Coordinates of C-alpha atoms and ligand atoms in Angstrom, one line a residue:
X1 CA 11.9 16.1 -20.2
X2 CA 11.2 19.1 -22.3
X3 CA 12.7 21.3 -19.6
X4 CA 15.8 19.1 -19.6
X5 CA 16.1 19.2 -23.4
X6 CA 15.6 22.9 -23.7
X7 CA 18.1 23.7 -20.9
X8 CA 20.5 21.3 -22.5
X9 CA 20.1 23.4 -25.7
X10 CA 20.9 26.6 -23.7
X11 CA 17.4 27.9 -23.3
X12 CA 16.6 29.2 -19.8
X13 CA 13.8 27.2 -18.4
X14 CA 11.7 27.3 -15.2
X15 CA 9.9 24.1 -14.4
X16 CA 7.1 24.3 -11.8
X17 CA 5.9 21.3 -9.8
X18 CA 3.1 21.7 -7.4
X19 CA 4.1 18.8 -5.1
X20 CA 7.1 18.8 -2.8
X21 CA 8.5 15.7 -4.5
X22 CA 7.7 13.3 -7.3
X23 CA 6.6 10.5 -5.0
X24 CA 3.3 9.2 -6.3
X25 CA 2.4 5.5 -6.4
X26 CA 0.7 3.8 -9.3
X27 CA 1.6 6.2 -12.1
X28 CA 3.1 5.7 -15.5
X29 CA 5.9 3.3 -14.6
X30 CA 6.1 1.5 -18.0
X31 CA 9.2 2.8 -19.7
X32 CA 8.9 1.5 -23.3
X33 CA 11.8 0.8 -25.7
X34 CA 11.0 4.2 -27.4
X35 CA 11.8 6.1 -24.2
X36 CA 14.8 3.9 -23.5
X37 CA 16.1 4.7 -27.0
X38 CA 15.8 8.4 -26.1
X39 CA 18.0 7.7 -23.1
X40 CA 20.5 6.0 -25.4
X41 CA 20.5 8.9 -27.8
X42 CA 21.2 11.2 -24.9
X43 CA 24.1 9.0 -23.8
X44 CA 22.3 8.2 -20.5
X45 CA 21.1 4.7 -21.0
X46 CA 23.7 2.8 -18.9
X47 CA 23.3 5.1 -16.0
X48 CA 19.5 5.0 -16.3
X49 CA 19.4 1.2 -16.3
X50 CA 21.3 1.2 -13.0
X51 CA 18.1 2.5 -11.3
X52 CA 16.0 -0.3 -9.8
X53 CA 13.7 -1.7 -12.4
X54 CA 12.2 -4.9 -13.7
X55 CA 11.9 -5.9 -17.3
X56 CA 9.1 -7.2 -19.5
X57 CA 10.1 -9.1 -22.6
X58 CA 6.7 -10.5 -23.5
X59 CA 3.1 -9.3 -23.0
X60 CA 0.4 -11.9 -23.0
X61 CA -3.4 -11.8 -22.5
X62 CA -5.6 -14.6 -21.3
X63 CA -9.1 -13.9 -22.7
X64 CA -11.4 -16.6 -21.4
X65 CA -9.7 -19.8 -22.6
X66 CA -7.7 -18.0 -25.3
X67 CA -4.0 -17.2 -24.6
X68 CA -2.6 -14.5 -27.0
X69 CA 0.8 -12.8 -27.0
X70 CA 0.4 -9.2 -27.9
X71 CA 4.0 -8.0 -27.4
X72 CA 7.1 -9.7 -28.8
X73 CA 10.0 -7.4 -28.6
X74 CA 13.0 -9.5 -29.5
X75 CA 13.1 -8.4 -33.1
X76 CA 13.0 -4.6 -32.5
X77 CA 15.9 -2.5 -34.0
X78 CA 16.6 -0.8 -30.7
X79 CA 19.1 -1.0 -27.8
X80 CA 16.6 -2.3 -25.3
X81 CA 14.2 -5.1 -26.4
X82 CA 12.1 -4.9 -23.3
X83 CA 9.9 -2.6 -21.3
X84 CA 11.5 -1.3 -18.1
X85 CA 9.1 -1.1 -15.1
X86 CA 10.5 1.7 -13.0
X87 CA 8.8 4.0 -10.4
X88 CA 8.0 7.3 -12.1
X89 CA 9.6 9.2 -9.3
X90 CA 13.0 7.5 -10.0
X91 CA 12.6 8.4 -13.6
X92 CA 11.7 12.0 -12.9
X93 CA 14.4 12.5 -10.3
X94 CA 17.0 11.1 -12.8
X95 CA 15.9 13.6 -15.5
X96 CA 15.8 16.5 -13.0
X97 CA 19.3 15.6 -11.6
X98 CA 20.7 15.6 -15.2
X99 CA 18.8 18.8 -16.1
X100 CA 20.3 20.6 -13.0
X101 CA 23.7 20.2 -14.5
X102 CA 22.8 23.0 -16.9
X103 CA 22.8 26.5 -15.4
X104 CA 19.7 27.1 -17.6
X105 CA 17.5 24.8 -15.6
X106 CA 15.5 26.0 -12.6
X107 CA 13.1 23.5 -11.0
X108 CA 10.8 25.0 -8.4
X109 CA 9.0 22.4 -6.2
X110 CA 5.8 23.3 -4.4
X111 CA 5.0 25.9 -7.0
X112 CA 1.5 25.5 -8.4
X113 CA 0.6 27.4 -11.5
X114 CA -2.9 28.8 -10.9
X115 CA -3.5 31.1 -13.8
X116 CA -2.0 32.5 -17.0
X117 CA -0.5 36.0 -17.4
X118 CA -2.0 37.5 -20.5
X119 CA -0.6 40.5 -22.4
X120 CA -3.2 41.6 -24.9
X121 CA -4.5 38.1 -25.4
X122 CA -1.0 36.6 -25.7
X123 CA 0.1 34.2 -22.9
X124 CA 3.1 35.8 -21.3
X125 CA 3.7 33.4 -18.3
X126 CA 1.9 32.1 -15.2
X127 CA 0.9 33.1 -11.8
X128 CA 1.9 30.5 -9.2
X129 CA 1.3 29.7 -5.6
X130 CA 4.2 28.7 -3.3
X131 CA 4.5 28.2 0.5
X132 CA 6.3 31.6 0.5
X133 CA 3.6 33.5 -1.4
X134 CA 2.6 34.2 -4.9
X135 CA 5.0 34.1 -7.8
X136 CA 4.6 35.7 -11.3
X137 CA 6.8 34.1 -13.9
X138 CA 7.0 35.8 -17.3
X139 CA 8.1 33.6 -20.2
X140 CA 8.5 33.8 -24.0
X141 CA 6.7 30.4 -24.1
X142 CA 4.5 28.7 -21.4
X143 CA 4.2 24.9 -21.8
X144 CA 1.3 23.3 -20.1
X145 CA 2.5 19.8 -19.1
X146 CA 0.3 19.7 -16.0
X147 CA -1.4 16.4 -16.6
X148 CA -4.9 15.3 -17.6
X149 CA -6.6 17.7 -15.2
X150 CA -4.6 20.6 -16.6
X151 CA -5.3 23.9 -15.0
X152 CA -3.5 25.8 -17.7
X153 CA -5.4 24.3 -20.6
X154 CA -8.6 25.1 -18.8
X155 CA -7.5 28.7 -18.1
X156 CA -6.5 29.0 -21.8
X157 CA -10.1 28.0 -22.9
X158 CA -8.8 25.2 -25.2
X159 CA -11.5 22.8 -26.4
X160 CA -11.3 19.2 -25.3
X161 CA -12.9 16.3 -27.2
X162 CA -13.9 13.5 -24.8
X163 CA -13.4 10.2 -26.7
X164 CA -14.9 8.1 -23.9
X165 CA -13.8 5.0 -21.9
X166 CA -16.0 2.2 -20.7
X167 CA -13.8 1.3 -17.7
X168 CA -12.1 2.5 -14.5
X169 CA -9.1 0.9 -12.8
X170 CA -8.5 -0.1 -9.2
X171 CA -4.8 -0.4 -8.5
X172 CA -3.2 -2.3 -5.7
X173 CA -0.1 -4.3 -4.9
X174 CA 0.5 -7.9 -3.7
X175 CA 3.8 -9.5 -2.7
X176 CA 5.5 -11.6 -5.3
X177 CA 7.2 -15.0 -4.8
X178 CA 10.0 -16.7 -6.7
X179 CA 7.7 -19.4 -8.1
X180 CA 5.3 -16.9 -9.6
X181 CA 5.2 -16.4 -13.4
X182 CA 7.7 -13.7 -14.7
X183 CA 5.8 -11.9 -17.4
X184 CA 3.1 -9.3 -17.5
X185 CA -0.2 -11.1 -17.1
X186 CA -3.5 -9.8 -18.4
X187 CA -6.6 -11.9 -17.7
X188 CA -10.0 -11.0 -19.1
X189 CA -13.2 -12.7 -17.8
X190 CA -16.9 -11.9 -18.0
X191 CA -17.5 -8.7 -16.0
X192 CA -13.8 -8.1 -14.9
X193 CA -10.2 -8.0 -16.0
X194 CA -6.9 -8.2 -14.1
X195 CA -3.5 -7.0 -15.3
X196 CA -0.5 -7.8 -13.3
X197 CA 2.9 -6.1 -13.7
X198 CA 6.0 -7.9 -12.3
X199 CA 7.8 -5.3 -10.0
X200 CA 10.4 -7.9 -8.8
X201 CA 9.3 -8.2 -5.1
X202 CA 5.6 -7.3 -5.7
X203 CA 2.9 -7.4 -8.3
X204 CA 1.4 -4.1 -9.4
X205 CA -2.2 -5.1 -10.2
X206 CA -4.9 -3.3 -12.2
X207 CA -8.4 -4.6 -11.6
X208 CA -10.4 -3.2 -14.4
X209 CA -14.1 -2.6 -13.8
X210 CA -17.1 -1.1 -15.8
X211 CA -17.0 2.8 -15.7
X212 CA -18.5 4.2 -12.5
X213 CA -18.9 0.9 -10.8
X214 CA -16.2 1.3 -8.1
X215 CA -18.9 2.1 -5.5
X216 CA -20.6 -1.3 -6.3
X217 CA -17.4 -3.2 -6.0
X218 CA -16.7 -1.6 -2.6
X219 CA -20.3 -2.2 -1.5
X220 CA -19.9 -6.0 -2.3
X221 CA -17.1 -6.0 0.2
X222 CA -13.4 -6.8 0.4
X223 CA -14.0 -10.6 0.7
X224 CA -15.8 -10.6 -2.7
X225 CA -13.1 -8.4 -4.2
X226 CA -10.3 -10.8 -3.0
X227 CA -12.3 -13.9 -4.3
X228 CA -12.7 -12.3 -7.7
X229 CA -8.9 -11.7 -7.9
X230 CA -8.2 -15.3 -6.8
X231 CA -10.5 -16.6 -9.5
X232 CA -8.4 -14.9 -12.1
X233 CA -5.0 -15.5 -10.5
X234 CA -5.3 -18.6 -8.2
X235 CA -1.6 -18.5 -7.2
X236 CA -2.3 -15.3 -5.3
X237 CA -5.0 -16.8 -3.1
X238 CA -2.9 -17.2 0.1
X239 CA -1.6 -13.6 -0.1
X240 CA -4.8 -11.7 -0.7
X241 CA -5.2 -10.9 3.0
X242 CA -2.6 -8.2 2.3
X243 CA -5.5 -6.2 0.9
X244 CA -7.0 -5.6 4.3
X245 CA -8.5 -2.2 3.7
X246 CA -9.9 -0.2 0.8
X247 CA -7.1 2.3 1.6
X248 CA -4.8 -0.1 -0.2
X249 CA -6.8 0.2 -3.4
X250 CA -6.4 3.3 -5.5
X251 CA -9.1 4.3 -8.1
X252 CA -8.0 5.6 -11.5
X253 CA -10.9 7.1 -13.4
X254 CA -10.0 6.4 -17.0
X255 CA -10.3 9.2 -19.5
X256 CA -9.4 9.3 -23.2
X257 CA -9.5 12.9 -24.5
X258 CA -7.7 15.2 -26.9
X259 CA -7.5 18.9 -27.4
X260 CA -8.7 20.2 -30.8
X261 CA -5.9 22.8 -30.7
X262 CA -2.8 22.3 -28.5
X263 CA -1.7 25.9 -28.5
X264 CA -2.5 29.6 -28.6
X265 CA -0.1 32.4 -28.9
X266 CA 2.5 32.0 -26.1
X267 CA 1.2 28.7 -24.9
X268 CA 1.6 25.0 -25.9
X269 CA 0.1 21.9 -24.3
X270 CA 1.8 18.5 -24.4
X271 CA 1.5 15.1 -22.7
X272 CA -1.7 14.3 -20.9
X273 CA -2.6 18.0 -20.9
X274 CA -3.0 17.7 -24.7
X275 CA -4.3 14.1 -24.8
X276 CA -5.2 11.9 -21.8
X277 CA -4.6 8.3 -22.8
X278 CA -6.3 5.1 -21.8
X279 CA -4.1 2.9 -19.6
X280 CA -4.2 0.2 -22.4
X281 CA -0.7 -0.6 -23.4
X282 CA 0.9 1.6 -20.7
X283 CA 1.7 4.2 -23.4
X284 CA 0.9 7.4 -21.5
X285 CA 4.4 8.4 -20.3
X286 CA 6.0 7.3 -23.5
X287 CA 3.7 9.5 -25.6
X288 CA 4.4 12.4 -23.2
X289 CA 8.1 11.9 -23.6
X290 CA 7.8 11.7 -27.4
X291 CA 5.8 15.0 -27.3
X292 CA 8.6 16.5 -25.2
X293 CA 11.3 15.4 -27.7
X294 CA 9.4 16.6 -30.7
X295 CA 8.7 20.0 -29.0
X296 CA 12.4 20.4 -28.2
X297 CA 13.4 19.4 -31.7
X298 CA 11.1 22.1 -33.2
X299 CA 11.3 24.8 -30.5
X300 CA 14.9 24.8 -29.2
X301 CA 16.3 26.9 -32.1
X302 CA 13.5 29.6 -32.1
X303 CA 13.7 29.8 -28.3
X304 CA 17.5 30.2 -28.5
X305 CA 16.7 33.3 -30.4
X306 CA 14.1 34.4 -27.8
X307 CA 10.6 33.4 -29.1
X308 CA 8.5 30.7 -30.6
X309 CA 5.9 31.7 -33.2
X310 CA 2.4 30.3 -33.6
X311 CA 3.7 28.5 -36.7
X312 CA 6.3 26.8 -34.5
X313 CA 3.6 25.7 -32.0
X314 CA 1.4 24.5 -34.8
X315 CA 4.3 22.5 -36.1
X316 CA 4.5 20.6 -32.8
X317 CA 0.8 19.8 -32.9
X318 CA 1.1 18.7 -36.5
X319 CA 4.0 16.4 -35.7
X320 CA 2.3 14.8 -32.7
X321 CA -1.4 14.7 -33.6
X322 CA -1.0 11.7 -36.0
X323 CA 0.6 9.4 -33.4
X324 CA -1.8 10.6 -30.8
X325 CA -4.9 9.9 -33.0
X326 CA -3.7 6.5 -34.2
X327 CA -2.8 5.4 -30.6
X328 CA -6.1 6.6 -29.2
X329 CA -8.0 5.0 -32.1
X330 CA -6.3 1.6 -31.4
X331 CA -7.0 2.0 -27.7
X332 CA -10.7 2.7 -28.5
X333 CA -10.9 -0.3 -30.8
X334 CA -9.6 -2.5 -28.0
X335 CA -11.9 -0.8 -25.5
X336 CA -15.0 -1.3 -27.7
X337 CA -14.2 -4.8 -29.0
X338 CA -12.5 -6.6 -26.2
X339 CA -12.6 -4.8 -22.8
X340 CA -16.1 -3.2 -23.0
X341 CA -18.0 -6.3 -24.1
X342 CA -16.1 -8.5 -21.6
X343 CA -16.8 -6.1 -18.7
X344 CA -20.5 -6.0 -19.7
X345 CA -20.6 -9.8 -20.1
X346 CA -22.8 -11.8 -17.7
X347 CA -21.4 -15.2 -17.3
X348 CA -20.4 -16.3 -20.9
X349 CA -16.6 -16.6 -21.1
X350 CA -15.1 -14.0 -23.5
X351 CA -13.1 -15.0 -26.5
X352 CA -10.1 -13.4 -28.2
X353 CA -11.2 -11.4 -31.2
X354 CA -10.3 -12.9 -34.6
X355 CA -7.9 -10.0 -35.3
X356 CA -5.8 -10.8 -32.1
X357 CA -5.8 -14.5 -33.1
X358 CA -4.5 -13.6 -36.6
X359 CA -1.8 -11.5 -35.1
X360 CA -0.3 -14.7 -33.6
X361 CA 0.8 -15.9 -37.0
X362 CA 4.6 -15.7 -37.3
X363 CA 4.6 -13.1 -40.1
X364 CA 2.2 -10.8 -38.3
X365 CA 3.1 -11.3 -34.6
X366 CA 5.8 -8.7 -34.8
X367 CA 3.4 -5.9 -35.6
X368 CA 1.6 -5.4 -32.2
X369 CA 4.9 -5.7 -30.3
X370 CA 6.4 -3.0 -32.5
X371 CA 3.4 -0.7 -32.1
X372 CA 3.4 -1.2 -28.4
X373 CA 7.2 -0.7 -28.0
X374 CA 7.9 2.1 -30.4
X375 CA 4.6 3.7 -31.1
X376 CA 3.7 5.5 -34.3
X377 CA 6.3 7.9 -35.8
X378 CA 9.0 7.5 -33.1
X379 CA 11.0 10.7 -32.3
X380 CA 14.7 11.1 -32.2
X381 CA 16.7 13.6 -30.3
X382 CA 17.6 16.4 -32.7
X383 CA 17.7 19.4 -30.3
X384 CA 21.2 20.6 -29.9
X385 CA 23.4 20.4 -26.7
X386 CA 24.6 23.8 -25.8
X387 CA 28.3 24.7 -25.7
X388 CA 30.0 23.4 -22.5
X389 CA 30.3 27.1 -21.2
X390 CA 26.6 27.0 -20.4
X391 CA 26.8 23.7 -18.5
X392 CA 27.9 23.3 -14.9
X393 CA 29.8 20.1 -15.7
Ligands
LIG401 C1 -3.2 5.8 -11.5 C2 -2.5 5.9 -12.8 C3 -1.8 4.9 -13.4 C4 -1.2 5.0 -14.6 N1 -0.4 4.0 -15.1 C5 0.2 4.2 -16.3 C6 1.1 3.2 -16.8 O1 1.3 2.1 -16.2 N2 1.8 3.4 -17.9 C7 1.7 4.6 -18.6 O2 2.4 4.8 -19.6 N3 0.9 5.6 -18.1 C8 0.2 5.4 -17.0 N4 -0.6 6.4 -16.5 C9 -0.6 7.7 -17.3 C10 0.6 8.4 -17.1 O3 0.9 8.6 -15.7 C11 0.5 9.7 -17.8 O4 0.1 9.5 -19.2 C12 1.9 10.5 -17.9 O5 2.4 10.6 -16.6 C13 1.6 11.8 -18.5 O6 2.7 12.6 -18.3 P1 2.5 14.2 -18.2 O7 3.9 14.7 -17.8 O8 1.8 14.7 -19.3 O9 1.5 14.4 -16.9 P2 1.7 14.0 -15.4 O10 2.5 12.8 -15.3 O11 0.3 13.9 -14.9 O12 2.5 15.1 -14.8 C14 1.9 16.4 -14.5 C15 2.8 17.0 -13.4 O13 2.4 18.3 -13.2 C16 2.1 18.5 -11.8 N5 1.1 19.6 -11.8 C17 -0.2 19.4 -12.1 N6 -0.9 20.6 -12.0 C18 0.1 21.5 -11.7 C19 0.0 22.9 -11.6 N7 -1.1 23.6 -11.7 N8 1.2 23.6 -11.3 C20 2.4 22.9 -11.2 N9 2.4 21.5 -11.3 C21 1.3 20.9 -11.6 C22 1.7 17.2 -11.3 O14 1.9 17.2 -9.9 C23 2.6 16.2 -12.0 O15 3.8 16.0 -11.5 C24 -1.2 6.3 -15.3 C25 -1.9 7.4 -14.7 C26 -2.5 7.2 -13.5 C27 -3.2 8.4 -12.8

């Protein structure tokens, strides 16, 4: 997204992707109203919504016997009052296709950044590995957006604060039938939790377990796993034979962390490379997109003139640190007060915390939906579009 916005502003950009395509299952597929609003501001929303997707208009949680709605979106002052569930590869291919319309955009697939090029302590580009050999790319600014296991942030020696997460997630899919409920379903019981995302013809399911316990779940056997799912979502019982091997279940080791400093001269980290988010709320890709928009707003002009100063890079961190902190804080409150105790519970049915119950009152119920959908300090596209001469069409 940052590559697209900078190229659109006339800044020459090389984007490296280590894989040969963007096809990865079970990734950030929850495109929130904040990201849809970016598409609208870029004039791309109608085309974007032609890509296959399903929509979520309400998010509800079943905690033991308590049913609480945590996401009402109908009042939001935005174009799309829903979350679009869209495979991340469709989203990324869409952005890449639009970015390629600018002659400033150069996407290299199967190019893995393995180290930084340093000029007297200043980051001056990256060394990359490709099937055709090594590549050295020198750049006025290197942006590490290489995810939560970022090679570049590690090579840069930036300090990471691990904020802790009590859970891991096992992802799998189950076919969906016309008579099934339509909304996102979150079900919390003693010792386990199930979140189901409606993907039209299938359910994308997250089975949340205490951290480090995936081996125990597997050792208890597939039959026990399927029974446990059926106890939380009885309407799935006849279909659970679809999970006939552990190969159909992918483990996400949840991490919540944050860099103390997101930059050093010549280098900036954004997205998961700067702050890995908990899957709570499905905010990961949306925060990464917001980082990209903020970075483009602040950096496009200095980069049009050839360089970004350390003050420019600091300004990006200052802009994005507050939303990151608040979002991670809220995730940790939910982890510590709802998810952790429920996962550790042995038999007694969990109850919705008082705060979530209070949030059901008509005057307050808009707040969680707004936070979920738009986040804190939503960004707007302010980076310029270059003159048509620099664009291919
Ligand atoms: C299993 C799983 C499920 C998730 N579910 C959700 C969800 O439902 N909703 C949500 O919002 N978030 C979810 N997330 C988190 C979400 O995917 C991330 O927050 C989001 O994708 C962060 O975007 P990013 O661009 O910073 O990093 P990433 O999406 O991780 O992108 C990094 C990219 O860099 C590439 N790369 C990595 N290293 C290198 C290198 N050295 N050289 C070149 N390329 C490299 C990777 O191949 C990848 O394409 C999930 C994550 C996982 C792992």
